[in-house]
Tab-separated table of C-alpha atoms in Angstrom:
chain	number	residue	atom	x	y	z
Q	48	UNK	CA	109.698	133.204	108.934
Q	49	UNK	CA	110.294	129.528	109.621
Q	50	UNK	CA	113.391	128.705	111.626
Q	51	UNK	CA	116.060	126.769	109.749
Q	52	UNK	CA	116.184	123.114	110.717
Q	53	UNK	CA	119.931	122.613	110.430
Q	54	UNK	CA	123.068	124.654	110.873
Q	55	UNK	CA	124.476	126.650	108.022
Q	56	UNK	CA	128.015	125.425	107.277
Q	57	UNK	CA	127.422	122.519	109.645
Q	58	UNK	CA	130.329	120.605	108.126
Q	59	UNK	CA	132.641	123.276	109.510
Q	60	UNK	CA	131.005	124.237	112.752
Q	61	UNK	CA	128.671	122.396	115.090
Q	62	UNK	CA	125.170	121.143	115.848
Q	63	UNK	CA	122.331	123.503	116.593
Q	64	UNK	CA	118.957	124.002	118.223
Q	65	UNK	CA	116.343	126.756	118.018
Q	66	UNK	CA	116.470	129.745	120.376
Q	67	UNK	CA	114.248	132.820	119.887
Q	68	UNK	CA	113.116	131.361	116.548
Q	69	UNK	CA	116.623	131.071	115.107
Q	70	UNK	CA	119.134	128.246	114.939
Q	71	UNK	CA	121.684	128.438	117.736
Q	72	UNK	CA	124.984	126.660	118.132
Q	73	UNK	CA	125.488	124.114	120.891
Q	74	UNK	CA	128.374	121.829	121.662
Q	75	UNK	CA	131.719	121.896	119.910
Q	76	UNK	CA	133.024	120.133	116.840
Q	77	UNK	CA	136.224	120.468	114.885
Q	78	UNK	CA	136.169	123.488	112.611
Q	79	UNK	CA	138.481	125.133	110.172
Q	80	UNK	CA	139.253	128.782	109.683
Q	81	UNK	CA	137.043	130.924	107.473
Q	82	UNK	CA	138.208	132.858	104.406
Q	83	UNK	CA	138.268	136.654	104.290
Q	84	UNK	CA	135.290	138.355	102.646
Q	85	UNK	CA	135.701	138.725	98.894
Q	86	UNK	CA	135.757	141.963	96.968
Q	87	UNK	CA	132.296	142.788	95.680
Q	88	UNK	CA	130.488	141.217	98.647
Q	89	UNK	CA	128.696	144.507	99.334
Q	90	UNK	CA	127.444	144.943	95.772
Q	91	UNK	CA	123.641	145.214	95.930
Q	92	UNK	CA	123.729	144.121	99.590
Q	93	UNK	CA	122.542	145.624	102.858
Q	94	UNK	CA	125.284	146.188	105.443
Q	95	UNK	CA	124.632	145.680	109.166
Q	96	UNK	CA	127.497	146.605	111.506
Q	97	UNK	CA	128.133	145.866	115.150
Q	98	UNK	CA	129.901	148.759	116.909
Q	99	UNK	CA	132.253	147.744	119.758
Q	100	UNK	CA	134.934	145.323	118.635
Q	101	UNK	CA	133.923	145.715	114.986
Q	102	UNK	CA	134.049	149.410	114.060
Q	103	UNK	CA	135.967	150.553	117.159
Q	104	UNK	CA	138.449	148.840	119.445
Q	105	UNK	CA	137.171	147.560	122.774
Q	106	UNK	CA	138.026	149.779	125.737
Q	107	UNK	CA	138.455	149.095	129.453
Q	108	UNK	CA	135.398	151.254	130.140
Q	109	UNK	CA	132.314	151.688	127.912
Q	110	UNK	CA	132.855	155.445	127.731
Q	111	UNK	CA	136.521	155.002	126.785
Q	112	UNK	CA	135.839	154.146	123.141
Q	113	UNK	CA	137.556	156.451	120.653
Q	114	UNK	CA	135.749	157.330	117.412
Q	115	UNK	CA	137.780	159.227	114.842
Q	116	UNK	CA	136.531	161.475	112.067
Q	117	UNK	CA	137.827	158.956	109.530
Q	118	UNK	CA	135.246	156.416	110.703
Q	119	UNK	CA	132.418	158.938	110.438
Q	120	UNK	CA	133.531	159.828	106.905
Q	121	UNK	CA	133.764	156.148	105.960
Q	122	UNK	CA	130.256	155.383	107.204
Q	123	UNK	CA	128.856	158.405	105.371
Q	124	UNK	CA	130.549	157.261	102.161
Q	125	UNK	CA	129.214	153.733	102.569
Q	126	UNK	CA	125.674	154.972	103.118
Q	127	UNK	CA	125.873	157.099	99.982
Q	128	UNK	CA	127.348	154.312	97.889
Q	129	UNK	CA	124.820	151.723	99.101
Q	130	UNK	CA	121.691	153.839	98.800
Q	131	UNK	CA	121.229	154.077	102.553
Q	132	UNK	CA	121.412	150.291	103.084
Q	133	UNK	CA	123.669	150.603	106.145
Q	134	UNK	CA	122.717	150.045	109.778
Q	135	UNK	CA	124.598	150.073	113.080
Q	136	UNK	CA	123.391	147.135	115.211
Q	137	UNK	CA	124.645	147.470	118.787
Q	138	UNK	CA	124.060	146.348	122.325
Q	139	UNK	CA	124.446	149.976	123.316
Q	140	UNK	CA	121.451	152.282	123.299
Q	141	UNK	CA	120.619	154.351	120.230
Q	142	UNK	CA	121.351	157.448	122.332
Q	143	UNK	CA	124.861	156.189	123.073
Q	144	UNK	CA	125.558	155.474	119.395
Q	145	UNK	CA	124.322	158.974	118.526
Q	146	UNK	CA	126.809	160.412	120.998
Q	147	UNK	CA	129.723	158.573	119.410
Q	148	UNK	CA	128.898	159.114	115.734
Q	149	UNK	CA	127.347	162.587	115.676
Q	150	UNK	CA	125.371	164.150	112.846
Q	151	UNK	CA	126.524	161.705	110.170
Q	152	UNK	CA	124.353	159.062	111.827
Q	153	UNK	CA	121.293	160.487	110.045
Q	154	UNK	CA	122.541	158.724	106.892
Q	155	UNK	CA	121.821	155.209	108.159
Q	156	UNK	CA	119.628	153.142	110.442
Q	157	UNK	CA	120.553	152.407	114.063
Q	158	UNK	CA	119.557	149.406	116.171
Q	159	UNK	CA	120.214	149.629	119.911
Q	160	UNK	CA	119.783	147.591	123.078
Q	161	UNK	CA	120.386	144.246	121.337
Q	162	UNK	CA	117.516	144.783	118.924
Q	163	UNK	CA	114.927	146.341	121.244
Q	164	UNK	CA	115.412	149.839	119.758
Q	165	UNK	CA	115.124	150.418	116.014
Q	166	UNK	CA	115.476	153.752	114.235
Q	167	UNK	CA	115.301	153.917	110.434
Q	168	UNK	CA	117.566	156.424	108.720
Q	169	UNK	CA	116.226	159.901	109.404
Q	170	UNK	CA	113.339	158.473	111.426
Q	171	UNK	CA	112.330	158.196	115.053
Q	172	UNK	CA	113.346	155.473	117.478
Q	173	UNK	CA	110.836	152.701	118.134
Q	174	UNK	CA	111.258	151.234	121.609
Q	175	UNK	CA	109.183	149.686	124.391
Q	176	UNK	CA	108.843	151.100	127.906
Q	177	UNK	CA	111.685	150.402	130.315
Q	178	UNK	CA	110.647	147.794	132.914
Q	179	UNK	CA	110.708	149.030	136.508
Q	180	UNK	CA	112.552	145.845	137.437
Q	181	UNK	CA	115.636	147.144	135.593
Q	182	UNK	CA	115.747	150.152	137.935
Q	183	UNK	CA	115.645	147.829	140.935
Q	184	UNK	CA	118.461	145.764	139.447
Q	185	UNK	CA	120.473	148.908	138.773
Q	186	UNK	CA	120.291	149.823	142.470
Q	187	UNK	CA	121.322	146.321	143.532
Q	188	UNK	CA	124.283	146.235	141.125
Q	189	UNK	CA	125.492	149.627	142.353
Q	190	UNK	CA	125.089	148.573	145.994
Q	191	UNK	CA	127.280	145.541	145.422
Q	192	UNK	CA	129.908	146.817	142.973
Q	193	UNK	CA	129.570	150.612	142.906
Q	194	UNK	CA	132.437	151.232	145.331
Q	195	UNK	CA	134.967	149.294	143.239
Q	196	UNK	CA	136.578	151.657	140.701
Q	197	UNK	CA	137.641	148.681	138.580
Q	198	UNK	CA	134.027	147.758	137.851
Q	199	UNK	CA	131.653	149.790	135.679
Q	200	UNK	CA	127.876	149.674	136.018
Q	201	UNK	CA	126.544	150.773	132.629
Q	202	UNK	CA	122.972	152.042	132.515
Q	203	UNK	CA	121.305	151.493	129.158
Q	204	UNK	CA	117.900	152.483	127.837
Q	205	UNK	CA	116.589	148.925	128.119
Q	206	UNK	CA	119.258	147.199	130.174
Q	207	UNK	CA	121.947	147.465	132.824
Q	208	UNK	CA	125.386	145.882	132.526
Q	209	UNK	CA	128.279	145.026	134.837
Q	210	UNK	CA	131.698	145.441	133.182
Q	211	UNK	CA	134.403	143.593	135.114
Q	212	UNK	CA	137.349	143.752	132.688
Q	213	UNK	CA	139.381	145.403	135.450
Q	214	UNK	CA	138.330	142.851	138.085
Q	215	UNK	CA	137.945	139.445	136.388
Q	216	UNK	CA	137.801	137.653	139.743
Q	217	UNK	CA	134.206	138.877	140.277
Q	218	UNK	CA	132.909	137.238	137.089
Q	219	UNK	CA	131.101	134.370	138.829
Q	220	UNK	CA	129.500	136.631	141.423
Q	221	UNK	CA	128.406	139.190	138.815
Q	222	UNK	CA	126.834	136.491	136.651
Q	223	UNK	CA	125.010	135.006	139.647
Q	224	UNK	CA	123.622	138.397	140.647
Q	225	UNK	CA	122.350	139.157	137.142
Q	226	UNK	CA	120.920	135.652	136.781
Q	227	UNK	CA	118.951	136.054	140.024
Q	228	UNK	CA	117.191	139.163	138.677
Q	229	UNK	CA	116.632	137.540	135.269
Q	230	UNK	CA	114.976	134.508	136.840
Q	231	UNK	CA	112.851	136.580	139.196
Q	232	UNK	CA	111.660	139.286	136.807
Q	233	UNK	CA	111.442	137.532	133.428
Q	234	UNK	CA	114.374	139.413	131.943
Q	235	UNK	CA	117.301	138.075	129.898
Q	236	UNK	CA	120.905	137.608	130.969
Q	237	UNK	CA	123.216	138.579	128.102
Q	238	UNK	CA	126.901	137.640	128.379
Q	239	UNK	CA	129.582	139.528	126.452
Q	240	UNK	CA	133.316	140.137	126.549
Q	241	UNK	CA	134.183	140.688	130.231
Q	242	UNK	CA	130.672	141.886	130.974
Q	243	UNK	CA	127.243	140.588	131.888
Q	244	UNK	CA	124.005	142.425	131.132
Q	245	UNK	CA	120.422	142.264	132.296
Q	246	UNK	CA	118.056	143.302	129.519
Q	247	UNK	CA	114.545	142.948	128.174
Q	248	UNK	CA	113.574	139.611	126.665
Q	249	UNK	CA	112.123	139.018	123.204
Q	250	UNK	CA	114.680	140.864	121.095
Q	251	UNK	CA	118.128	140.228	119.694
Q	252	UNK	CA	120.257	141.527	116.846
Q	253	UNK	CA	118.787	138.910	114.536
Q	254	UNK	CA	115.185	139.964	115.122
Q	255	UNK	CA	116.119	143.588	114.397
Q	256	UNK	CA	117.916	142.717	111.163
Q	257	UNK	CA	114.923	140.619	110.068
Q	258	UNK	CA	112.616	143.590	110.787
Q	259	UNK	CA	114.745	146.026	108.786
Q	260	UNK	CA	114.945	143.555	105.886
Q	261	UNK	CA	111.168	143.742	105.503
Q	262	UNK	CA	111.121	147.338	104.265
Q	263	UNK	CA	113.030	149.880	102.176
Q	264	UNK	CA	115.867	150.421	101.680
Q	265	UNK	CA	116.913	146.926	102.820
Q	266	UNK	CA	114.082	144.812	101.362
Q	267	UNK	CA	115.224	142.676	98.445
Q	268	UNK	CA	118.916	142.998	99.265
Q	269	UNK	CA	121.016	140.256	100.851
Q	270	UNK	CA	122.098	141.272	104.364
Q	271	UNK	CA	125.766	141.232	105.354
Q	272	UNK	CA	126.236	141.356	109.139
Q	273	UNK	CA	129.598	142.014	110.779
Q	274	UNK	CA	130.331	141.359	114.447
Q	275	UNK	CA	132.839	140.023	116.940
Q	276	UNK	CA	130.957	138.740	119.987
Q	277	UNK	CA	128.605	135.891	120.875
Q	278	UNK	CA	125.843	138.511	121.086
Q	279	UNK	CA	126.261	138.892	117.306
Q	280	UNK	CA	125.512	135.264	116.440
Q	281	UNK	CA	121.725	135.763	116.032
Q	282	UNK	CA	122.545	138.432	113.445
Q	283	UNK	CA	124.899	136.076	111.610
Q	284	UNK	CA	122.186	133.418	111.443
Q	285	UNK	CA	119.494	135.763	110.171
Q	286	UNK	CA	121.837	137.225	107.544
Q	287	UNK	CA	122.598	133.755	106.202
Q	288	UNK	CA	118.929	132.738	106.312
Q	289	UNK	CA	118.053	135.782	104.189
Q	290	UNK	CA	120.616	134.855	101.529
Q	291	UNK	CA	123.460	136.984	102.896
Q	292	UNK	CA	126.437	136.234	105.103
Q	293	UNK	CA	128.143	137.044	108.374
Q	294	UNK	CA	131.689	138.302	108.857
Q	295	UNK	CA	133.372	137.415	112.138
Q	296	UNK	CA	135.904	139.918	113.495
Q	297	UNK	CA	138.571	138.399	115.727
Q	298	UNK	CA	139.903	134.906	116.479
Q	299	UNK	CA	138.186	131.895	114.966
Q	300	UNK	CA	135.517	130.204	117.103
Q	301	UNK	CA	132.230	128.374	116.643
Q	302	UNK	CA	130.162	130.776	114.558
Q	303	UNK	CA	127.463	131.120	111.933
Q	304	UNK	CA	129.684	133.517	109.988
Q	305	UNK	CA	130.846	132.716	106.455
Q	306	UNK	CA	133.930	134.936	106.467
Q	307	UNK	CA	136.466	136.191	109.016
Q	308	UNK	CA	138.955	139.019	109.500
Q	309	UNK	CA	141.529	139.199	112.293
Q	310	UNK	CA	140.700	142.500	113.947
Q	311	UNK	CA	139.081	145.939	113.738
Q	312	UNK	CA	141.936	147.400	111.700
Q	313	UNK	CA	141.694	144.598	109.113
Q	314	UNK	CA	137.956	145.114	108.770
Q	315	UNK	CA	138.192	148.893	108.426
Q	316	UNK	CA	140.845	148.419	105.758
Q	317	UNK	CA	138.530	146.049	103.899
Q	318	UNK	CA	135.663	148.522	104.203
Q	319	UNK	CA	137.810	151.360	102.842
Q	320	UNK	CA	138.640	149.249	99.806
Q	321	UNK	CA	134.998	148.417	99.205
Q	322	UNK	CA	133.411	151.783	100.049
């Protein structure tokens, strides 16, 4: 798939370059707020959903997320209504998403580890081997921050993250430590909300969405991707490039999204109306 040569909605947002084969936003220009998604947007579409900050509220610790039965019921109903064209696309591992969503997860596809893990609905997870360098980084991160109860070292299938929401003063040091391992071992440094992650290179949420769009049940259906973080921007770009759209959850910022809603509650209310 050829990379787009200019930004989508460039009159609203900003200039772009190509990163990992997709357009990426650089710099800052004046932008205006985005409209909410219209009713009927999901008709004959494929729905790709970030997890943290989109379907569930962010928590101080990764294991502190609360998933209610109402969300599981809603996702099941969406999958039935949309002929299985629903996927969770998360930076968490597929195993972690399974733990939060339970048996209903068999109804839809799951993407984990920022696109490195892909499991079709009812299928098996496709994932590469975990690099040994991630284990070495895990030890180093624990040696430096493991004694601070305010900081969480999250071990993922294909990554390791430092969550410093409780200790924001260590942000610069945490980023420098992760960057050192990324530069040395050919891994990728992935920034998020009050966290920094070391993960495998060569994958992102956009590449996973593009892969799922190549086969049933998503092939031939415009993708709608919903997310809140900068890690979701590759997914927004790929959705737009495939004739769909992105929905940003949270405050307005530079984004490839077409629509925006204020928060998780607003998005879940919109989903309920459209499910």
